[in-house]
Short mmCIF file of C-alpha atoms in Angstrom, two decimals:
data_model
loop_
_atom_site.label_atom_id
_atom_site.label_comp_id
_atom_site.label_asym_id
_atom_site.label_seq_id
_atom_site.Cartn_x
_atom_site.Cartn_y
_atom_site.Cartn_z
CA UNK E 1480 0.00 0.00 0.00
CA UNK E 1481 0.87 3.42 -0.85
CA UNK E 1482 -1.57 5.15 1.96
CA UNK E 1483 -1.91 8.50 0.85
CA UNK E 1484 0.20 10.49 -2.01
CA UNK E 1485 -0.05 13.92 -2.87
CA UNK E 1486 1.71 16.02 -5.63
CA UNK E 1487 3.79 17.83 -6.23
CA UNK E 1488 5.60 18.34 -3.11
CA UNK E 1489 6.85 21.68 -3.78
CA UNK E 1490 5.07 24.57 -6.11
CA UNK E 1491 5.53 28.48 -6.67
CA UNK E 1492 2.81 30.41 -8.37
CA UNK E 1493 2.46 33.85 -9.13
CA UNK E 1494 -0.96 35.36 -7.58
CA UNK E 1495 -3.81 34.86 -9.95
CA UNK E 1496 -2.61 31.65 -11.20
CA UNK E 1497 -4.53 28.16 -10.96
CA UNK E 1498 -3.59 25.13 -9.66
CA UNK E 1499 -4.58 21.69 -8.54
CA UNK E 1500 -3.05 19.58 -5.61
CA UNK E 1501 -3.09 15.87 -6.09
CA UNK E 1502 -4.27 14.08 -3.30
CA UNK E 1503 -4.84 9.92 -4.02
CA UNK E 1504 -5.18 6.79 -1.13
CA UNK E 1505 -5.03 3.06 -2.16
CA UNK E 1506 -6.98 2.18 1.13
CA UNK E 1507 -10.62 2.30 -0.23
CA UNK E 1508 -10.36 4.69 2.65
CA UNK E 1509 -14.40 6.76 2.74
CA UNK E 1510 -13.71 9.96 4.06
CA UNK E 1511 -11.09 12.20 2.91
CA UNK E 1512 -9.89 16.26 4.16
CA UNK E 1513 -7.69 18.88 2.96
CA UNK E 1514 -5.84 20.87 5.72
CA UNK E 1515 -3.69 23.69 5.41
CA UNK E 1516 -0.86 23.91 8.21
CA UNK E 1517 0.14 27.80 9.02
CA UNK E 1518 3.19 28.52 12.04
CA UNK E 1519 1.48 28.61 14.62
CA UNK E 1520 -2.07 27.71 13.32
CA UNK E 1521 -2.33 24.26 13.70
CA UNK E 1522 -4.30 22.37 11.24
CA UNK E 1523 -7.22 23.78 9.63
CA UNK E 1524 -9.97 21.86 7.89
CA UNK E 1525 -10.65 23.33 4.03
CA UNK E 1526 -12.73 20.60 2.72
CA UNK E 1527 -13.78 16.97 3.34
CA UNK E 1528 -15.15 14.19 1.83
CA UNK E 1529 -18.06 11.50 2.76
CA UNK E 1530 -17.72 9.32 0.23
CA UNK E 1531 -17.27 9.85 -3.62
CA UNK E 1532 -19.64 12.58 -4.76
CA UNK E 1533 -20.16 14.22 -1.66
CA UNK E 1534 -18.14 16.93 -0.24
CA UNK E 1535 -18.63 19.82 2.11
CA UNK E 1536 -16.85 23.04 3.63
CA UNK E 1537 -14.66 22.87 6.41
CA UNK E 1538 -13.00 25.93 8.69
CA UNK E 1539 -11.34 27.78 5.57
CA UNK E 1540 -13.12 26.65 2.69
CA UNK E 1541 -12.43 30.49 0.54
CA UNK E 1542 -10.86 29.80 -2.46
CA UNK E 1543 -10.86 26.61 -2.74
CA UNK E 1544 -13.12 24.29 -4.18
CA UNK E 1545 -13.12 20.08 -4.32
CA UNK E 1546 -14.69 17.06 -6.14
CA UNK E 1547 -14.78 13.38 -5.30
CA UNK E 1548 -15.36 11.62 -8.42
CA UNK E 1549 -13.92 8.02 -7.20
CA UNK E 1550 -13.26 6.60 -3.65
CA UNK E 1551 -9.50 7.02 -4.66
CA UNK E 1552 -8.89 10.83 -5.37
CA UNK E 1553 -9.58 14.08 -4.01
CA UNK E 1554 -7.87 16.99 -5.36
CA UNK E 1555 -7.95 20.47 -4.25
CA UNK E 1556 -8.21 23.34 -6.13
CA UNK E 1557 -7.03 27.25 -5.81
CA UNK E 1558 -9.09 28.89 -8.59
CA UNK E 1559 -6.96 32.30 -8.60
CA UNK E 1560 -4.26 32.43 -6.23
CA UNK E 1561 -3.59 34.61 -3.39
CA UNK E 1562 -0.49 35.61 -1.25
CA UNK E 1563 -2.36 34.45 2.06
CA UNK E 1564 -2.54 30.61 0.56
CA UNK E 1565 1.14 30.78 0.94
CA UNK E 1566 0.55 27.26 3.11
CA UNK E 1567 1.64 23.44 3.40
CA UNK E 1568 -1.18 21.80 2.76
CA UNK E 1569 -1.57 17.90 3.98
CA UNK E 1570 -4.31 15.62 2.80
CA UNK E 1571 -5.81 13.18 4.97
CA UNK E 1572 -7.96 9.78 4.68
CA UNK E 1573 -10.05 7.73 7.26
CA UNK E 1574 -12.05 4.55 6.84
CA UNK E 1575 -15.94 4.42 7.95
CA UNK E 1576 -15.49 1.66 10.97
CA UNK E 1577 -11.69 3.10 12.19
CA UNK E 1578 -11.14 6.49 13.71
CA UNK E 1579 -7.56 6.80 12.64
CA UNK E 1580 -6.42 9.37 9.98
CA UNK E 1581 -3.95 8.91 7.92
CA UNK E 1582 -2.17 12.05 6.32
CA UNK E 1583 -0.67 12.65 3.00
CA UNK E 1584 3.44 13.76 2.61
CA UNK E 1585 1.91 17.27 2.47
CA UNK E 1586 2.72 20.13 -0.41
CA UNK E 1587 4.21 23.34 0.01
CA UNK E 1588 2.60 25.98 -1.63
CA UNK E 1589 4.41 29.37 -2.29
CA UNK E 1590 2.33 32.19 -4.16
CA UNK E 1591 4.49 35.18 -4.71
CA UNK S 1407 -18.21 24.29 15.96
CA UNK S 1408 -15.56 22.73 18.37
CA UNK S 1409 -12.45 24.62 19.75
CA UNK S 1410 -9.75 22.85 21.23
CA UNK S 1411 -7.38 25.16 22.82
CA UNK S 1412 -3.43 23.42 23.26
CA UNK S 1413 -0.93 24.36 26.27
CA UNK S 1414 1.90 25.59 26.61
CA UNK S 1415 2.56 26.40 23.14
CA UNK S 1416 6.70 25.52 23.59
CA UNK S 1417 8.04 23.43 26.38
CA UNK S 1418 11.63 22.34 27.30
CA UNK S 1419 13.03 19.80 29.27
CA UNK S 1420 16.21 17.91 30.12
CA UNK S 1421 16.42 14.60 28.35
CA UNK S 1422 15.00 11.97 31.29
CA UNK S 1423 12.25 14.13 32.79
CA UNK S 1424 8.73 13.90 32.11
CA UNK S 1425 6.57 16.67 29.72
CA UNK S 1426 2.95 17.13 30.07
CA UNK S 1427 0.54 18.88 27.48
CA UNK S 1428 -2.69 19.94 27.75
CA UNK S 1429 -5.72 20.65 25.74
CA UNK S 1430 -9.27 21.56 26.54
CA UNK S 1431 -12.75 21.35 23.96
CA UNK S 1432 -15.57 23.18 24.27
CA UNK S 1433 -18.38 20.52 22.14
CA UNK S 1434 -19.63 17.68 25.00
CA UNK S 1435 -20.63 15.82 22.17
CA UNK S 1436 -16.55 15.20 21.08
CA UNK S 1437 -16.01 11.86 22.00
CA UNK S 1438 -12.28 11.10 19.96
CA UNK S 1439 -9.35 12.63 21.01
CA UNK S 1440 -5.89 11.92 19.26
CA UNK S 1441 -2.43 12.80 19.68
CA UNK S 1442 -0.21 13.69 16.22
CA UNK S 1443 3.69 14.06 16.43
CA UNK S 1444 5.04 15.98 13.92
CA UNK S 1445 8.99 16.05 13.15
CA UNK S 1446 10.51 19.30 11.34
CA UNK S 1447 9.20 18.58 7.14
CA UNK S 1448 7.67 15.20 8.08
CA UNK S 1449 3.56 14.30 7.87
CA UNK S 1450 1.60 14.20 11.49
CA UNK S 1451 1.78 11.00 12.71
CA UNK S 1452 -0.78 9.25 15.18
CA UNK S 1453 0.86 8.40 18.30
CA UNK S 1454 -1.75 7.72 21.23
CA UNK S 1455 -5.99 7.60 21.04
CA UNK S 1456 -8.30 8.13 23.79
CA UNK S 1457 -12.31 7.72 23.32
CA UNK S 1458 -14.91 8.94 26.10
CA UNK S 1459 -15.85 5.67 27.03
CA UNK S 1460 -12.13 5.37 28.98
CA UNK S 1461 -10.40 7.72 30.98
CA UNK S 1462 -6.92 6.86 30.86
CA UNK S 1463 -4.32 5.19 28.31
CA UNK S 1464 -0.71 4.03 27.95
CA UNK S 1465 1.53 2.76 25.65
CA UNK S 1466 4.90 2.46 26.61
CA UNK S 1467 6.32 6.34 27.96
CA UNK S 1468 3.20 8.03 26.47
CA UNK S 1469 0.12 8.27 28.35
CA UNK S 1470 -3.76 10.15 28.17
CA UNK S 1471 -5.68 11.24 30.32
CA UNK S 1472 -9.35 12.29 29.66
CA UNK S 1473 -11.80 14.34 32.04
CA UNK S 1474 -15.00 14.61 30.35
CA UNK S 1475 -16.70 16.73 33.45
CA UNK S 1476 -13.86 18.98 32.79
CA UNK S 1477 -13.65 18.92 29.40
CA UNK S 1478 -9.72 18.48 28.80
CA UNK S 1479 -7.14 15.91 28.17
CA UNK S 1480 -3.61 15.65 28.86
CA UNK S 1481 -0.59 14.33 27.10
CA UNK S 1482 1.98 12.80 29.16
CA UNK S 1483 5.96 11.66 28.29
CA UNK S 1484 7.92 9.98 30.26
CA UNK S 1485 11.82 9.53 30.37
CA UNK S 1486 11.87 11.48 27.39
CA UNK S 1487 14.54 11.19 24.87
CA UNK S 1488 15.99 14.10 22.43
CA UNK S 1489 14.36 12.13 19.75
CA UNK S 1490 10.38 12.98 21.53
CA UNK S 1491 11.86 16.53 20.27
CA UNK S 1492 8.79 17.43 17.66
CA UNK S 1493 5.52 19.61 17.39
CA UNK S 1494 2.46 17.40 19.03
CA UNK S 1495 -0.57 18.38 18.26
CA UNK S 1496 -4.40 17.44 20.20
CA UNK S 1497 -7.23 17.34 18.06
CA UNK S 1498 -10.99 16.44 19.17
CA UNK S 1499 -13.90 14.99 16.69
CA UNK S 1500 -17.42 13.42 17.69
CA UNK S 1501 -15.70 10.34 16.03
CA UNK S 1502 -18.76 8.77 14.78
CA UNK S 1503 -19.49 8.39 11.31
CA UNK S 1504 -20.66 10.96 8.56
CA UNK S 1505 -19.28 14.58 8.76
CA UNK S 1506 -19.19 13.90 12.52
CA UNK S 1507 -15.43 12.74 11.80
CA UNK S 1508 -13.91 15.89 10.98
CA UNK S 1509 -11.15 16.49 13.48
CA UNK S 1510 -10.43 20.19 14.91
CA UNK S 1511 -6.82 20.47 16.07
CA UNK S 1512 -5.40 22.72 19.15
CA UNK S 1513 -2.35 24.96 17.83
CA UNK S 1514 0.58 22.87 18.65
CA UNK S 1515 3.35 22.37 20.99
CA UNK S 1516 6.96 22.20 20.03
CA UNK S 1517 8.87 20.22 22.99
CA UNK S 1518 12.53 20.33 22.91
CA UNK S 1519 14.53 17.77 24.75
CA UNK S 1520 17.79 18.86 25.67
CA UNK S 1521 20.21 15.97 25.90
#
């Protein structure tokens, strides 16, 4: 098993510019979240995932936006990028009948 | 929605002595409460559970503790070692199924061991 990948591990954009983090588990894992880790901030929620086709806001859901389309993938999505998403952003996966989460490598986002 | 407030937000001790860390929640209905160590560029990592139904657990030099009246839980390390040198993290959820998973996560403590 691969758990949970995400890519790329690094990017710089320039503000304005769209992008889309890659976040994939090979654990038939139901629910899935994107966090974005600030110093000092802990880990806030941006968007989570049910089960494929549903997904709903979390803490910081502005300027993002998500689909579930399989089990498999969620990826996460910065329409027009702003200096404050200047983040690392770590995606996460749970089964239905376990409480642990499992989190992704993580991707650092710079947008300059 | 749940707050879970994490103290102290740095903490230092000599390599053998114990370090405690503390969180509180505000939602009653919370019922999951992990632990996450995470090492400078490296993914949070589970390290100890607690659920409502227990008040206490252990495994190894890492304990929790749980008050439920009081609405906070506690971290404890024993004999640490410079390599327990890492941000932890408390989060809280309602555990159950549905959205009810969602974990909210306290701010963080970086504990440095000094050898």
């Amino acid at each position: 098993n691969a758990g949970v990948t995400q890519t790329p591990k690094f990017q710089v954009l320039k503000t304005g510019q769209s992008m889309t983090l890659q976040c994939a588990q090979d654990m038939n894992h139901e629910y899935m979240s994107w966090y974005r880790q600030d110093p000092g901030m802990g880990l806030r929620l941006i968007h989570y995932s049910v089960g494929a086709g549903i997904t709903d806001q979390g803490e910081v859901p502005n300027g993002y936006n998500v689909s579930r389309s399989t089990t498999e993938d969620f990826p996460l999505r910065l329409l027009s990028a702003a200096p404050s998403q200047t983040s690392v952003y770590f995606c996460a996966s749970r089964g239905s009948l376990a409480y642990e989460q499992y989190f992704g490598p993580g991707t650092r986002l710079t947008v300059t | 929605g749940e707050n879970v407030e994490q103290h102290p937000s740095t903490l230092s001790v000599q390599e053998g002595d114990s370090a405690v860390i503390k969180c509180t929640y505000s939602d009653s209905a919370s019922n999951y409460f992990p632990w996450y160590k995470q090492e400078l560029g490296k993914r949070p990592q589970l390290i100890i559970d607690i659920r409502s139904n227990v008040g206490e657990k252990k495994d190894q030099r890492i304990a929790v503790t749980l008050n439920k009246t009081a609405k906070h839980f506690s971290l404890h390390i024993t004999e640490t070692q410079p390599e327990d040198s890492a941000v932890y993290f408390c989060a809280a959820s309602k555990g159950s199924g549905g959205s009810n998973y969602k974990l909210t996560f306290g701010k963080g403590t970086l504990l440095t061991v000094n050898p």
